[in-house]
Every structure is written in structure tokens, then in C-alpha cells.
Short mmCIF file of C-alpha atoms in Angstrom, two decimals:
data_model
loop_
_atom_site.label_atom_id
_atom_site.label_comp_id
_atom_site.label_asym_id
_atom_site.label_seq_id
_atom_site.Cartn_x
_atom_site.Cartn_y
_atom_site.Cartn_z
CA UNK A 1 93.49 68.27 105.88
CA UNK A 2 90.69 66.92 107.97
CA UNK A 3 88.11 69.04 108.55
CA UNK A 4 87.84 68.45 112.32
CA UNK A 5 91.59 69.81 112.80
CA UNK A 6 90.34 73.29 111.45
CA UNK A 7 87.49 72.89 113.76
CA UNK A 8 89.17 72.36 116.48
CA UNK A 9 91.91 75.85 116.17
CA UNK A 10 88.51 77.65 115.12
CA UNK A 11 87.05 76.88 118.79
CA UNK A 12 90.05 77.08 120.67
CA UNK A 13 91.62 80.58 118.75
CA UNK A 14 88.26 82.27 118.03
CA UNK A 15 88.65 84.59 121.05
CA UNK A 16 91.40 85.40 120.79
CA UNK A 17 91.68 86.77 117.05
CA UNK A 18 88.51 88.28 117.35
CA UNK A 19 90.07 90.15 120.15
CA UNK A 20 92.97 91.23 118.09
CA UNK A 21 90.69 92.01 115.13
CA UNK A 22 87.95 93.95 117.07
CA UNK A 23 91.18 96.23 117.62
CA UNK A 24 92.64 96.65 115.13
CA UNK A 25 90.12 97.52 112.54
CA UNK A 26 87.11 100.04 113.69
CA UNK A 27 84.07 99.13 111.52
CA UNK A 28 81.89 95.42 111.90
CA UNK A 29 81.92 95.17 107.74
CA UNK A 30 86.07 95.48 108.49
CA UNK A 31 86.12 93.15 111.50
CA UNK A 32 83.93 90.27 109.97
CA UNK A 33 86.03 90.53 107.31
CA UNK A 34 88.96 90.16 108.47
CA UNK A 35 88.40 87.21 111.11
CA UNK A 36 87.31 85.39 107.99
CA UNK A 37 90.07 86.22 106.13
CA UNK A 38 92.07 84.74 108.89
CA UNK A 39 90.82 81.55 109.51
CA UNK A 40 91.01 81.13 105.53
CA UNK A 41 94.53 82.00 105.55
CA UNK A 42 95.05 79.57 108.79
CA UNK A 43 92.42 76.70 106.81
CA UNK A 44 95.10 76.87 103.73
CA UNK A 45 98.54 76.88 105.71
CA UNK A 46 97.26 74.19 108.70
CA UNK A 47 98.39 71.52 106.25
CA UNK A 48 101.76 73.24 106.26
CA UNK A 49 102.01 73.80 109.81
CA UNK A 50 105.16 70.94 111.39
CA UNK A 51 104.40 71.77 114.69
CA UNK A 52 108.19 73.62 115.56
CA UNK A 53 106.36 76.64 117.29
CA UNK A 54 103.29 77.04 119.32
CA UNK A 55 99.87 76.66 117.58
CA UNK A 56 99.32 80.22 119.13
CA UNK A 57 102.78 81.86 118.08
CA UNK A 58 102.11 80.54 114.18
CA UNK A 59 98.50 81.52 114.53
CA UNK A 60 99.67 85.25 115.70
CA UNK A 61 101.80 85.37 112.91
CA UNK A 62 99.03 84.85 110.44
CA UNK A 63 96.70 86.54 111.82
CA UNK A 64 99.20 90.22 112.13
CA UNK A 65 100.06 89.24 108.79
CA UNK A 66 96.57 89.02 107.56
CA UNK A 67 95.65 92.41 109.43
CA UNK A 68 98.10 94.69 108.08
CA UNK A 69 97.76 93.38 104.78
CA UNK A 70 94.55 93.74 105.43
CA UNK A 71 94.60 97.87 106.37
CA UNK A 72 97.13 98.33 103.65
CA UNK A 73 94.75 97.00 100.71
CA UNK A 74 91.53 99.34 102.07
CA UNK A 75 93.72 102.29 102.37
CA UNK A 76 94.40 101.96 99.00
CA UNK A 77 91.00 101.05 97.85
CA UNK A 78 90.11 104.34 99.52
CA UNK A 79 92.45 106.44 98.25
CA UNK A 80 91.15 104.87 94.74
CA UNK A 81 87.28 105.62 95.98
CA UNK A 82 88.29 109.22 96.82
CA UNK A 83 89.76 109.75 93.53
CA UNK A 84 86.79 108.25 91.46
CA UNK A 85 85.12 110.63 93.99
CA UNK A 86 86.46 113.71 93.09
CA UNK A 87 86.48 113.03 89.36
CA UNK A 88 82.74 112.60 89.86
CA UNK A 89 82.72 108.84 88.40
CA UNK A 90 81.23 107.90 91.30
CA UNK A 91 78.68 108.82 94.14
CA UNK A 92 80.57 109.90 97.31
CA UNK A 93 79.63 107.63 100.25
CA UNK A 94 79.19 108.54 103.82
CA UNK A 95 82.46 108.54 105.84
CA UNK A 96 82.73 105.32 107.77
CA UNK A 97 81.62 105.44 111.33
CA UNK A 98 84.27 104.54 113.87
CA UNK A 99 84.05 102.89 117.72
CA UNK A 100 84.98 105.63 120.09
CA UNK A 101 87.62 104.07 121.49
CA UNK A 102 89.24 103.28 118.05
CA UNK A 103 89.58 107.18 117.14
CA UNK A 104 93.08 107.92 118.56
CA UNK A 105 94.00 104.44 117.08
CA UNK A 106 93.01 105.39 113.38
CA UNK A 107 95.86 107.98 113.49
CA UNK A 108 98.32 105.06 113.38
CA UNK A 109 99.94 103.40 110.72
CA UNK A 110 99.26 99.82 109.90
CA UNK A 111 102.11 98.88 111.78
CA UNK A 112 102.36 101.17 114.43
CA UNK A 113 99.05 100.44 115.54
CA UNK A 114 99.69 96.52 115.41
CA UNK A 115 102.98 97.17 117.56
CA UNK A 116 101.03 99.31 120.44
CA UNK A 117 98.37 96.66 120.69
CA UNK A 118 100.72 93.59 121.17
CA UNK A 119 102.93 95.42 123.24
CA UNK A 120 100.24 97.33 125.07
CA UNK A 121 97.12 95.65 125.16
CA UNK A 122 98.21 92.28 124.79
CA UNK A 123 101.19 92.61 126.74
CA UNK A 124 103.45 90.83 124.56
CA UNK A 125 107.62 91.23 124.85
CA UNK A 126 109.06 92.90 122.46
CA UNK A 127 111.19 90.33 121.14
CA UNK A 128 108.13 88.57 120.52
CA UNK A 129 106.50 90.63 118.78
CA UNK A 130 109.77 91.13 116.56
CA UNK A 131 109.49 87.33 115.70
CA UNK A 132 105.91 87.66 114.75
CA UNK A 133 105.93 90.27 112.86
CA UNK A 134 108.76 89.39 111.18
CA UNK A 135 110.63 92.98 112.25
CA UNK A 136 113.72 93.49 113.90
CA UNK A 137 113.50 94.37 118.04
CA UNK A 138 114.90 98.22 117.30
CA UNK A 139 111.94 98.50 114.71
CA UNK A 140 109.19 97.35 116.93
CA UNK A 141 110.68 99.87 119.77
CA UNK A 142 110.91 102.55 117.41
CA UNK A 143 107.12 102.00 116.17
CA UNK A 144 106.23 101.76 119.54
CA UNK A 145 107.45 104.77 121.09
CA UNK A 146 105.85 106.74 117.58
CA UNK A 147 102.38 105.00 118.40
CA UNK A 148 103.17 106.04 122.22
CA UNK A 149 103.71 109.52 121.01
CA UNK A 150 101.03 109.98 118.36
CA UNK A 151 98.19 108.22 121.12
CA UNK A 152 99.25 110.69 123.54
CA UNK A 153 99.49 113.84 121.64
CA UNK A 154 95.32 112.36 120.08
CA UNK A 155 94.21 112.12 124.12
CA UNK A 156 95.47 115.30 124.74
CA UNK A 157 93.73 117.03 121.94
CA UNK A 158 91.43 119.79 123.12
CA UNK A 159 90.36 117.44 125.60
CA UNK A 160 88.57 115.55 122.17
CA UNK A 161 88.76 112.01 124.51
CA UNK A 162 87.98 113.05 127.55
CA UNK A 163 84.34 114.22 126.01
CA UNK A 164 84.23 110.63 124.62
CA UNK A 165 85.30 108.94 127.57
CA UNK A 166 83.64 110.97 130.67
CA UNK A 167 84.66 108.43 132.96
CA UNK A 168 88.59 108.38 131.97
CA UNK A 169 88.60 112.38 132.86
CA UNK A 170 86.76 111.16 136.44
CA UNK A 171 89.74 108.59 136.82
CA UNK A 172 92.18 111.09 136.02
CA UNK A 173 90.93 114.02 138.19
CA UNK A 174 91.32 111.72 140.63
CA UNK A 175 94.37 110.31 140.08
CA UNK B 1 97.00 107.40 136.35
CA UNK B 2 98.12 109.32 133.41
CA UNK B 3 95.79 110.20 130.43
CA UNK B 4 97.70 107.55 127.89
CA UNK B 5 97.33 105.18 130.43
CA UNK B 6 93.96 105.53 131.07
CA UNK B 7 93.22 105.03 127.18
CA UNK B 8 94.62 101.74 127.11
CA UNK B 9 93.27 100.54 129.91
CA UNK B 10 90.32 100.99 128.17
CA UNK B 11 90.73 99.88 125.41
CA UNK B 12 91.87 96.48 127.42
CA UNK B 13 88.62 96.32 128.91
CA UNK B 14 86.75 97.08 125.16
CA UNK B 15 85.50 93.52 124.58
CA UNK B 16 83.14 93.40 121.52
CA UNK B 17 81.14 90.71 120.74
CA UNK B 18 80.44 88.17 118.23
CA UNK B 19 78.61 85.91 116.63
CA UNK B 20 81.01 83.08 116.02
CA UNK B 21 78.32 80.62 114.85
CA UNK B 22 77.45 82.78 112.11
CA UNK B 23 80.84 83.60 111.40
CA UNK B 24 81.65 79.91 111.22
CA UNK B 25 79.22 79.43 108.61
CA UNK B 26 80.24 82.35 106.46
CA UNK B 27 83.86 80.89 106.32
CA UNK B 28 82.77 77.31 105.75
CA UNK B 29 80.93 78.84 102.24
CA UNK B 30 84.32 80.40 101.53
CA UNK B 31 86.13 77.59 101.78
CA UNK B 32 84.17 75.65 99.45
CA UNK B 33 83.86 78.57 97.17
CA UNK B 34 88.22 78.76 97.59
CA UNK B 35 88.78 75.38 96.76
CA UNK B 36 87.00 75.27 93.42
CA UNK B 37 88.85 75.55 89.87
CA UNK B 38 90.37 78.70 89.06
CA UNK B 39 88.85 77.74 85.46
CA UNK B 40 85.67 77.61 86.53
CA UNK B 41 85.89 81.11 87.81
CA UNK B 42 84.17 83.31 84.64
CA UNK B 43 86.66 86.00 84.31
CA UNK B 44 89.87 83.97 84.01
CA UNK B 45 88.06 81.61 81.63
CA UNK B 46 87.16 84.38 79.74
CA UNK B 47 91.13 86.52 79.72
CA UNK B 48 92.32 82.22 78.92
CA UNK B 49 90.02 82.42 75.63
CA UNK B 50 90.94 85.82 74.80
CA UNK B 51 94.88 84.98 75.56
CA UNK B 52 94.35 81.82 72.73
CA UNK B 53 92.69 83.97 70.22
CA UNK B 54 95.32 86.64 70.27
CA UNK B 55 98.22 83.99 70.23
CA UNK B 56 96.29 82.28 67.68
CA UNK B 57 97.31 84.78 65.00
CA UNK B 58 100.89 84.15 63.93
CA UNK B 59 99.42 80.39 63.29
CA UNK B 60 96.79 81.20 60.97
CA UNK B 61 97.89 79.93 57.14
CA UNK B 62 96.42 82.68 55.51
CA UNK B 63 96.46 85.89 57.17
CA UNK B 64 95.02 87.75 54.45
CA UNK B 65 92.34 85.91 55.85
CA UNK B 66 89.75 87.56 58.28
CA UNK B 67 87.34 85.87 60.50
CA UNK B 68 84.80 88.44 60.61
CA UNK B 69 84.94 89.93 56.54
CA UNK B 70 86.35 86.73 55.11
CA UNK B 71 89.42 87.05 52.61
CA UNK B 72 90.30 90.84 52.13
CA UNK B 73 91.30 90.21 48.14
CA UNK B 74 87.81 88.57 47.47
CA UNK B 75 86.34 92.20 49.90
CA UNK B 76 88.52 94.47 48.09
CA UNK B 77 88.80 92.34 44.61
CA UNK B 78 87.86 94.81 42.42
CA UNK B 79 90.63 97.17 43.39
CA UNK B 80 92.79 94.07 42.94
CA UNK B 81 92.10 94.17 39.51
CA UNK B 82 92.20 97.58 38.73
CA UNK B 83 95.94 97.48 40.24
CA UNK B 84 97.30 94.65 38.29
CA UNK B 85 99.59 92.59 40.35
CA UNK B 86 99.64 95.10 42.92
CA UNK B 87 98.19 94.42 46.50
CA UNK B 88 95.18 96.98 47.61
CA UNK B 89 97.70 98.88 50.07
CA UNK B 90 100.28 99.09 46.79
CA UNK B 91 97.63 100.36 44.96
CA UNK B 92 96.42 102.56 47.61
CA UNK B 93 99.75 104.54 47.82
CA UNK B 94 99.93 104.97 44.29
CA UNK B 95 102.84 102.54 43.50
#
């Protein structure tokens, strides 16, 4: 594959996975990371790619691929940290700190939490979103109304949100 | 506005940035470092060596013979003796 071909998906797709990724995991270590991971994963397939879907729809699909892999393989190299922790092998390290605006998020499942932002944030149907995630419709609405329910239930939470976000409590008294 | 609907809201407006230049230039390393042999990588070399030497064994014409004390009879030869035509483990277990 020529080089300038990656190039060119690199400037015209940056924005818009770093958007996705800057969701959808909380720490810059875990965001770097994954947007690099990505555009590996798209460097290897673009040789593959025949051109019967969008650039963007194939590009989605490896990059929600790539994410939830992504959150799936930490969780379980912190469950493994946490039990070399508490057998003392190793030192324990200082709990990762976490954007604001990403705490009710964290309370999501991998999936879940990639189903609330397409549908959500990025506004995506819900067929979609089935397609690129590989999932059938009734899945994605059933992880969607658990993310809607689970996001709610965090905001509500002894008012926990409204002391990190001042100005959504000023919008709401309002409202 | 509800409270659910105020959170995603803002989290629709949360726009971090980034330094895709630098980002660039950290994948372009990885991609070079990707594409070389997976032979040249030290570990696998190393479990490939390890794989021959254990597969190695049933092959070996002799395996009386050891490659780090040499031939057990010549090691243990004076047992040998003492035991007639009996091998050392024979010997050993009183037969």
C-alpha cells in the first residue's frame, strides 16, 4: 500500500476518531493509545479495503472494534494489577485520574458505553450502529436503554454531577 | 431540560485536543517497528530455539548421552562395573 493513501484517511479521519476516542476512554496515556492503535489497525486492513461501503462506515467499524477491544484488555490487565496488588508482588499505584465528564461514563460496560455515544453523542441510527458493531438492532436498543438507565441513576446521585458540573444544575434550575 | 439530557449535551460540546503531528509520528515508528520479522523479535527467537532443543531429543542416537555431563555410563562407570551387566538404575534397585 502506498504510503500517501494512509496519509491521506489519517488527515481526513483524524477528527473524527479522536473524537470518538477522547470519549470513550478517560485518561491521555488511554486515548493516545488507542488512536494509534487505530490507525495501525486501519494502516494493515487499507490494503484490504474494496471500496463496497463508505471509507467512514469501514473506518467506524475499526475503530469501535479497536475501542472495545481495547477497554476489555485493560480491564483485565487491571484486574491482574489488583491481584499482584493484594498479594503484595507488586507496589500499588495511584488510582487513575478521570475527566469529569467521563465519571458517569466509567460505570458502563464496554459496550454499553460505545452504544450511548453513537446513538447519543454522535447521533447515529440504530440500525447503523447494529451494522457497525456487528450486533443485532434489539441488542443495541437493549444496551442503550441500560446505558440510559445507569447515566441517569450516576447524575442523580447525591447530586455527585451537579457539584462537577455547576453550570448543568444552573441550566436545569432553569429549565 | 432534564438532568440526563443536560449530561450529554455536555459531553457533545467536550472537545479535547490533540496533537496530531506528534501523534502522526508516534504511529509512523510503529509501523516500521510492525512490519519487521517476527524472527527478529528476541523473545520468539528465543521460545523457536528452545522449541528445537526440546524436539531435538527423540533424534539424538545415543540418549544415554548428555550434553552437559557427557555419557552417563563413562559418569557413573564404576557402578557399571560393580553391577555386572546391569544398568546403574538396575543396580540401583537392587536387581
Amino acid at each position: 500500500m502506498a504510503d500517501f493513501e494512509f496519509d491521506q484517511v489519517y488527515r481526513d479521519t483524524k477528527e473524527l476518531v479522536w473524537k470518538l476516542v477522547s470519549r470513550y476512554v478517560f485518561t491521555r496515556e488511554d486515548r493516545e493509545d488507542l488512536f494509534q492503535e487505530i490507525f495501525l489497525n486501519i494502516y494493515s486492513a487499507l490494503p484490504k479495503f474494496r471500496g463496497d461501503s463508505r471509507v467512514n462506515t469501514w473506518l467506524y467499524r475499526i475503530a469501535v472494534n479497536c475501542s472495545i477491544n481495547y477497554v476489555k484488555k485493560q480491564g483485565r490487565i487491571r484486574r491482574l494489577l489488583r491481584i499482584l496488588e493484594g498479594l503484595r508482588l507488586i507496589e500499588e499505584s495511584p488510582p487513575a485520574e478521570i475527566d469529569e465528564v467521563s465519571v458517569p461514563l466509567a460505570k458502563l460496560n464496554p459496550q454499553q458505553r460505545m452504544v450511548l455515544l453513537l446513538a447519543e453523542v454522535e447521533e447515529k441510527p440504530l440500525e447503523e450502529i447494529a451494522q457497525t458493531m456487528g450486533i443485532p438492532v434489539g441488542t443495541v436498543k437493549s444496551n442503550l436503554h441500560r446505558a440510559k438507565e445507569i447515566i441517569k441513576k450516576e447524575v442523580r446521585k447525591d447530586g455527585s454531577v451537579f457539584q462537577l458540573y455547576p453550570e448543568i444544575e444552573t441550566n436545569c434550575a432553569e429549565g | 431540560m432534564d438532568q440526563y439530557s443536560n449530561y450529554i449535551r455536555k459531553l457533545r460540546q467536550t472537545a479535547l485536543k490533540a496533537d496530531f503531528s506528534a501523534l502522526y509520528q508516534k504511529i509512523e515508528t510503529k509501523k516500521s517497528k510492525r512490519s519487521r520479522q517476527a524472527f527478529s523479535r528476541p523473545l520468539i527467537g528465543l521460545a523457536v530455539v528452545a522449541m528445537l532443543f526440546i524436539f531435538m531429543f527423540p533424534f539424538l542416537p545415543n540418549r544415554n548421552q548428555s550434553i552437559v555431563a557427557g555419557s552417563r555410563f563413562s559418569t557413573y562407570g564404576f557402578q557399571h562395573e560393580r553391577s555386572g551387566d546391569h544398568i546403574v538404575a538396575e543396580y540401583v534397585l537392587g536387581e
